[in-house]
Each structure stands twice: as C-alpha cells, then as structure tokens.
Short mmCIF file of C-alpha atoms in Angstrom, two decimals:
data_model
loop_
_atom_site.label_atom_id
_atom_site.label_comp_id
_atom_site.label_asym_id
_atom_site.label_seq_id
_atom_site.Cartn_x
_atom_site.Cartn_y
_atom_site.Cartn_z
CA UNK A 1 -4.37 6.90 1.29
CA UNK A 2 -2.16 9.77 2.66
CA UNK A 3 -2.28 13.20 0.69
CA UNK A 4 1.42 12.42 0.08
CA UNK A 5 0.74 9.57 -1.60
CA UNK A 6 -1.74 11.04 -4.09
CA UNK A 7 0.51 13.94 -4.52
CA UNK A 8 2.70 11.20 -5.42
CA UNK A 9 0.54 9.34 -7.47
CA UNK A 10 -0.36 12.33 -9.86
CA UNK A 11 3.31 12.80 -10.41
CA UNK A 12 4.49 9.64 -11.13
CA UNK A 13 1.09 9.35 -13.71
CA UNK A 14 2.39 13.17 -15.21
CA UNK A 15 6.18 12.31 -15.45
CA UNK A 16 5.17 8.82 -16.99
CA UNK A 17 3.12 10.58 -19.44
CA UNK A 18 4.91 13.71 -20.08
CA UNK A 19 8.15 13.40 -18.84
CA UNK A 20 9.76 15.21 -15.66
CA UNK A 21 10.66 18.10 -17.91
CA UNK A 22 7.86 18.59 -19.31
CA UNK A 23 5.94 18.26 -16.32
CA UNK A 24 5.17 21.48 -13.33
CA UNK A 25 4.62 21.49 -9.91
CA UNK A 26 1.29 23.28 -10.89
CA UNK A 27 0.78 20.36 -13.16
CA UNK A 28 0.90 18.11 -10.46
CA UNK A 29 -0.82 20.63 -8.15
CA UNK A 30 -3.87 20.88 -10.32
CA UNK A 31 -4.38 17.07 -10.43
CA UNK A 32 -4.79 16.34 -6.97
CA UNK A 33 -6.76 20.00 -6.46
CA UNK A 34 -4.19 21.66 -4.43
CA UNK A 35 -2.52 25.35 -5.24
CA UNK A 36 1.14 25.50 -5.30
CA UNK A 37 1.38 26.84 -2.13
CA UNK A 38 -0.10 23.74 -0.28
CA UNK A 39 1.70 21.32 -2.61
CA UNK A 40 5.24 23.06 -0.76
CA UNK A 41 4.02 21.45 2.34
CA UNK A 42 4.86 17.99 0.57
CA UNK A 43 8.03 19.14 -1.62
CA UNK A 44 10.23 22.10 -1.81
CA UNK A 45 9.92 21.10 -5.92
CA UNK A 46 9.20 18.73 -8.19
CA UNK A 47 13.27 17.25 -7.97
CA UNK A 48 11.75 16.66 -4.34
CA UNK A 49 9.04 14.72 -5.32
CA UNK A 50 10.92 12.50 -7.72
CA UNK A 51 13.65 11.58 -5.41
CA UNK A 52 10.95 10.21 -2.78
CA UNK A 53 9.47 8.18 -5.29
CA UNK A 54 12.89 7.00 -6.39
CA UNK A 55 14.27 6.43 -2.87
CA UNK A 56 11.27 4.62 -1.63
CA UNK A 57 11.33 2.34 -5.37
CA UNK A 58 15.00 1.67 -4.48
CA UNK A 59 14.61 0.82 -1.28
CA UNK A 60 11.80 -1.58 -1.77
CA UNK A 61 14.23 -3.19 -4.77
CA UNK A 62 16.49 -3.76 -2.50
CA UNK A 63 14.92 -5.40 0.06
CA UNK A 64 13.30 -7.93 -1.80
CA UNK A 65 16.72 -8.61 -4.24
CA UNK A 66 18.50 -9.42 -0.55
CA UNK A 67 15.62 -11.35 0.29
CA UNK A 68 15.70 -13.26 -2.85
CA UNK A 69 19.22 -14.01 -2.54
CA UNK A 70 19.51 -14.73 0.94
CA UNK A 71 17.20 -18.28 1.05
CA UNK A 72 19.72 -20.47 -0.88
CA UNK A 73 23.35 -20.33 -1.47
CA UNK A 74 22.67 -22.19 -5.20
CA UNK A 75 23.22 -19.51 -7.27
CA UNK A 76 20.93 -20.53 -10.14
CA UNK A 77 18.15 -20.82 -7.42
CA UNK A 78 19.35 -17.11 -6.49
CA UNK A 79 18.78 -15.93 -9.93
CA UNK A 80 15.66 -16.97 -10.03
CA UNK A 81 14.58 -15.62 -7.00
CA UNK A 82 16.31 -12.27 -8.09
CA UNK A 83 14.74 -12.36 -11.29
CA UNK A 84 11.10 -13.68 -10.46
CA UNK A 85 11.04 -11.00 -7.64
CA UNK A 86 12.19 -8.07 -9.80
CA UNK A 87 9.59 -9.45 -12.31
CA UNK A 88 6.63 -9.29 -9.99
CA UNK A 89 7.90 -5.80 -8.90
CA UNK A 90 7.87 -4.52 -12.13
CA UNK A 91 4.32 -5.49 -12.81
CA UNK A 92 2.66 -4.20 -9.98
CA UNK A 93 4.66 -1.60 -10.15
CA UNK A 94 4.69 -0.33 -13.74
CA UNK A 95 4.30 3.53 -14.08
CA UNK A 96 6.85 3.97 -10.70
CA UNK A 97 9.28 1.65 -12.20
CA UNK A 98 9.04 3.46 -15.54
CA UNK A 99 9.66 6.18 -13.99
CA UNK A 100 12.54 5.71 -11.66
CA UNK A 101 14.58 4.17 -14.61
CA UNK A 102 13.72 6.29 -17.05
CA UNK A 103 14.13 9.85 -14.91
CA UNK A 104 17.10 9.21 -13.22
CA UNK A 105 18.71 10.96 -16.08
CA UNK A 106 16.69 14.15 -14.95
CA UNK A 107 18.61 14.22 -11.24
CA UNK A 108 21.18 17.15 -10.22
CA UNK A 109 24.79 16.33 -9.00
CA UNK A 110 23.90 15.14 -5.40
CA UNK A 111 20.34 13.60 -6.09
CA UNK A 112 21.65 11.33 -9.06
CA UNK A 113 24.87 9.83 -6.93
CA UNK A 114 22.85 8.66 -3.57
CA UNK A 115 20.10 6.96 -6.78
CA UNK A 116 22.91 5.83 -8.72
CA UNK A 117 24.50 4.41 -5.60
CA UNK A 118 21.31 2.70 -4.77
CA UNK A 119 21.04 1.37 -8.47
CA UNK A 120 24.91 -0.21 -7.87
CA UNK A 121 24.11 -1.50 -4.73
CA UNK A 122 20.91 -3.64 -6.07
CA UNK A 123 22.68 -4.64 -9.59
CA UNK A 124 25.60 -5.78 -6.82
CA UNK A 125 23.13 -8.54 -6.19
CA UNK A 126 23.42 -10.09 -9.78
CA UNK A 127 26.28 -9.66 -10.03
CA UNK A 128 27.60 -11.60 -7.32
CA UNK A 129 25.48 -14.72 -7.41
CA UNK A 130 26.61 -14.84 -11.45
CA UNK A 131 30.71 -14.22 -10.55
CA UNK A 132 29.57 -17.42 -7.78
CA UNK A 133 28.02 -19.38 -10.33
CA UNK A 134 30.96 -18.77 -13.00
CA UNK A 135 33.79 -19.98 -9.94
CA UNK A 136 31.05 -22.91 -9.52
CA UNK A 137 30.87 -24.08 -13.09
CA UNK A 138 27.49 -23.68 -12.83
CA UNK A 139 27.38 -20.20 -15.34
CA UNK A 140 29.01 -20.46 -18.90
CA UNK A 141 29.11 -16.86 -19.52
CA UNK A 142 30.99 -14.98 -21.64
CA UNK A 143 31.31 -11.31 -19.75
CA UNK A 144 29.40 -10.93 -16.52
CA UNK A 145 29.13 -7.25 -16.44
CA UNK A 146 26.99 -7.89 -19.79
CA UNK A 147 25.43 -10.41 -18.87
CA UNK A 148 24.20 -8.57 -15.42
CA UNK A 149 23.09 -5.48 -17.72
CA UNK A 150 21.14 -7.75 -19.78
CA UNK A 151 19.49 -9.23 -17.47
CA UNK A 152 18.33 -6.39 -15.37
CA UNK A 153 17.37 -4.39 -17.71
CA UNK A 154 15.38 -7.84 -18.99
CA UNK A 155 13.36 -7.78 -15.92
CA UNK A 156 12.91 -3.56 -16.29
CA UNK A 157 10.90 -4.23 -19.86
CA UNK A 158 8.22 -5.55 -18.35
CA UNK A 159 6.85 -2.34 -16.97
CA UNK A 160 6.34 -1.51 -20.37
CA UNK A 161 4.38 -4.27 -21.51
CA UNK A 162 2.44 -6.09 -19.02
CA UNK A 163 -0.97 -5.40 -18.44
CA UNK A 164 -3.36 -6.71 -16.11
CA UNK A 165 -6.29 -8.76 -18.03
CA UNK A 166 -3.51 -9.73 -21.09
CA UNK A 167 -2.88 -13.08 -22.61
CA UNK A 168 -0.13 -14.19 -19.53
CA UNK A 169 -0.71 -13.69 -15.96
CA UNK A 170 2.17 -12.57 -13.77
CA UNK A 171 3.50 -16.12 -12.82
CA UNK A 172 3.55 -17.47 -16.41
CA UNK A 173 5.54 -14.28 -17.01
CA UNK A 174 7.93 -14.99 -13.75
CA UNK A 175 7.76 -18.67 -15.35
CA UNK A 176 9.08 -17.26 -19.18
CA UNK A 177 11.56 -14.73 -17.59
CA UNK A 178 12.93 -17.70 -15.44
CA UNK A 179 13.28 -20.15 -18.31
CA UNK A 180 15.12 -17.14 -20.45
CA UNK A 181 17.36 -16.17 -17.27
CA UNK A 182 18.83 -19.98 -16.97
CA UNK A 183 19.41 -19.81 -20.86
CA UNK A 184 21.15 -16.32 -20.97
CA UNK A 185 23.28 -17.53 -18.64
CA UNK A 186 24.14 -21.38 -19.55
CA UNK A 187 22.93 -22.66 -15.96
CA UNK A 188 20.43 -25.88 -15.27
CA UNK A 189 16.61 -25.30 -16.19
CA UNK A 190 15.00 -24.09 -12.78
CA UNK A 191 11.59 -23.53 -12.04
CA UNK A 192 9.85 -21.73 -9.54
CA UNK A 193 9.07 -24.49 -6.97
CA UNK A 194 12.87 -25.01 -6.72
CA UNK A 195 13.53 -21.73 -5.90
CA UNK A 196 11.29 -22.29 -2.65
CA UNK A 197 8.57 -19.43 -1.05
CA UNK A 198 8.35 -16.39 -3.30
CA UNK A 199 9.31 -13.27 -1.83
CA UNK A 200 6.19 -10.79 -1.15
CA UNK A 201 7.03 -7.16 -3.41
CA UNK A 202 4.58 -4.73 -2.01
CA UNK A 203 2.87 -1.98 -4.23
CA UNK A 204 4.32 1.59 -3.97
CA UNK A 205 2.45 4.12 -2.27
CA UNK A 206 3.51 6.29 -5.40
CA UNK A 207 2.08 3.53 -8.09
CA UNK A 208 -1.45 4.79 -9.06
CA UNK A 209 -3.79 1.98 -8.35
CA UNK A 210 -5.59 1.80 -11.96
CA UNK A 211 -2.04 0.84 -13.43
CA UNK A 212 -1.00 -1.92 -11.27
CA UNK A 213 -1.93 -5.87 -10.52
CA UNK A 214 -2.99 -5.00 -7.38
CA UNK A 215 -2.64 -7.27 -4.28
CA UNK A 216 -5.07 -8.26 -2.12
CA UNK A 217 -5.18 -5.30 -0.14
CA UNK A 218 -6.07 -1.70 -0.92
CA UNK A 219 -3.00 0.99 -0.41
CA UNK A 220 0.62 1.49 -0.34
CA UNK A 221 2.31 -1.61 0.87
CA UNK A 222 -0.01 -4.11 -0.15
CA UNK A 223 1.57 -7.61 -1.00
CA UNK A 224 0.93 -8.89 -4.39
CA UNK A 225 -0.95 -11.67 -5.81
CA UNK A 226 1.51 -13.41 -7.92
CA UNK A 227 -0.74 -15.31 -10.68
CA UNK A 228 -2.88 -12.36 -11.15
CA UNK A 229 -3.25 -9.75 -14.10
CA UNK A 230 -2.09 -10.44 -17.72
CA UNK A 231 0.25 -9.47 -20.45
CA UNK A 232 -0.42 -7.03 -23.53
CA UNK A 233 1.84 -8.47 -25.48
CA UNK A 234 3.43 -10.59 -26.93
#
C-alpha cells in the first residue's frame, strides 16, 4: 500500500466519521503518524485530499456504468447492468462512497463543478438507456428525471447498510436491487444471467480495508468477489 493511499484511507475513515468540517489535516496527520509538514508532500490541504478521493471514485463509476451499458443495446438488460454494477461498487466501497456523495457539498467553486460534472456525466448513463426504453415501449414511466434520481440514489443507500457477514450476501442484494429496478420502472423481470458477464468494480485505494467486501486480492484495485459479505439490515 502506497503512503498516499493510507493518507487516504485515514481521511476518508475521519470525514466518514466526523465530517470534512469537522475534520484537520492534523487529524488526518496524526492517524497515519505523520506531522503536518510531511502530510503537504501528499496535499496542499485537506480540499486536496478530498478531491483525489472523489476524482478517482468518479472515475472508477464511470468506467464500470459505460461498461455496463455498452454489452447490450436492450435497455432493461442495461439497467441491470448499471444498477448491479453500481450495487457491487457501493458495497465494497462503502466509507469512499459515503463520502464522495455526502461531501460534495463541502467543495469550493472550481472543485464542486469538475465533481458535479463528473456526477452528470455518470447519471447521463441512466438516463439514456431509460429515455431508450420509454421510445421502445419497454419503460412505463411517469417522469424520467425522477425516476433516474430514484434510482441512483437507490443504488447509493447501500453504502449505508450493507455489511460484510449480514443476513444477504452481495449478489442476493444485486439480485433484490435488480428485481426493484425492473418494477420502478414498469420493464420485464430480468435477472442477472440475462444481463450476461458482470462487470469487475475494483476497491478504491482510498476505501479502508476493514470496511469493505474485499476481493480476492489485497490493495487498491482489487476486483471484487460478487457473492461475498452480507447485509446488516433489513
């Protein structure tokens, strides 16, 4: 692991705990047992910090949501990719993903547009397969802009509440999510093995590794192991 991504680590565990306000560089320094004055070599601040962890969140969003939606031109199949791949991403993922939607709030002028821009361009992704799949017939919805907020922000919850060794493992959770996404949206039941190979969503570098459902490798940018983990609740 790369002293960047502990610094990392400690802050996304600090700002997920305590909030970015509420949270100093010394905080972050004194977790990984570094002085301010080495922690500078990593980021001019803590603003720094949180806009690598959001860029680098963003940017691994968005190449799995093209990925999803790239395999099939069905657009229920595409929502299920989209949504069983944001899923998985959320749970091994949890305290980043927290995180980058929660803090984005906490982002001056030029920081927040180039995140917000990156939130646009993945929500783009829904929102095109469902204004396909309402031209098809295939979508009986009622407002898609809605419909696309409800759904995302669907798939963000579950950084909130799964937890490895709980009652549902992360691909009867993709399963549950998949079934609700076909219902929000009026389409055909799907399942999984229609929506053909799962796309591999690779745990942050900034996602402390007691948090996550870990993959089958150690360190940032190991795949996960969909099936693995557990649910809290419900």
């Amino acid at each position: 692991m790369s002293n960047l991504d502990r610094v990392r680590q400690a802050a996304v565990r600090l700002f997920a705990e305590r909030g970015f306000a509420a949270t100093g560089i010394r905080d972050i320094g004194k977790a990984v047992g570094l002085n301010s004055g080495t922690l500078y070599h990593y980021a001019s601040g803590k603003e720094e910090l949180l806009v690598g962890i959001m860029r680098a969140g963003m940017e691994e969003l968005l190449r799995v949501g093209r990925e999803a939606v790239g395999l099939s031109t069905e657009p229920t199949v595409q929502l299920g990719r989209l949504v069983v791949a944001h899923v998985t991403m959320e749970a091994v993922n949890p305290l980043t993903s927290t995180v980058n939607d929660r803090e984005i709030r906490s982002l001056t002028a030029g920081n927040l547009v180039a995140m917000v821009e990156m939130r646009d361009e993945y929500e783009a992704l829904f929102q095109g397969v469902l204004e396909e799949g309402v031209r098809r017939g295939d979508f009986r919805i009622t407002d898609v802009g809605v419909t696309r907020l409800a759904l995302v922000e669907m798939c963000n919850g579950v950084a909130h509440w799964f937890r490895p060794g709980g009652r549902l493992s992360i691909s009867q959770v993709q399963d549950l999510y998949l079934e609700l996404a076909c219902r929000l949206v009026g389409a055909r039941a799907v399942v999984r093995a229609e929506c053909g190979p799962e796309v591999r969503v690779s745990m942050l570098g900034s996602e402390p590794r007691d948090t996550a459902a870990e993959g089958p490798g150690e360190g940032a940018g190991a795949p996960a192991v969909v099936g693995g983990g557990g649910a809290e609740r419900p």
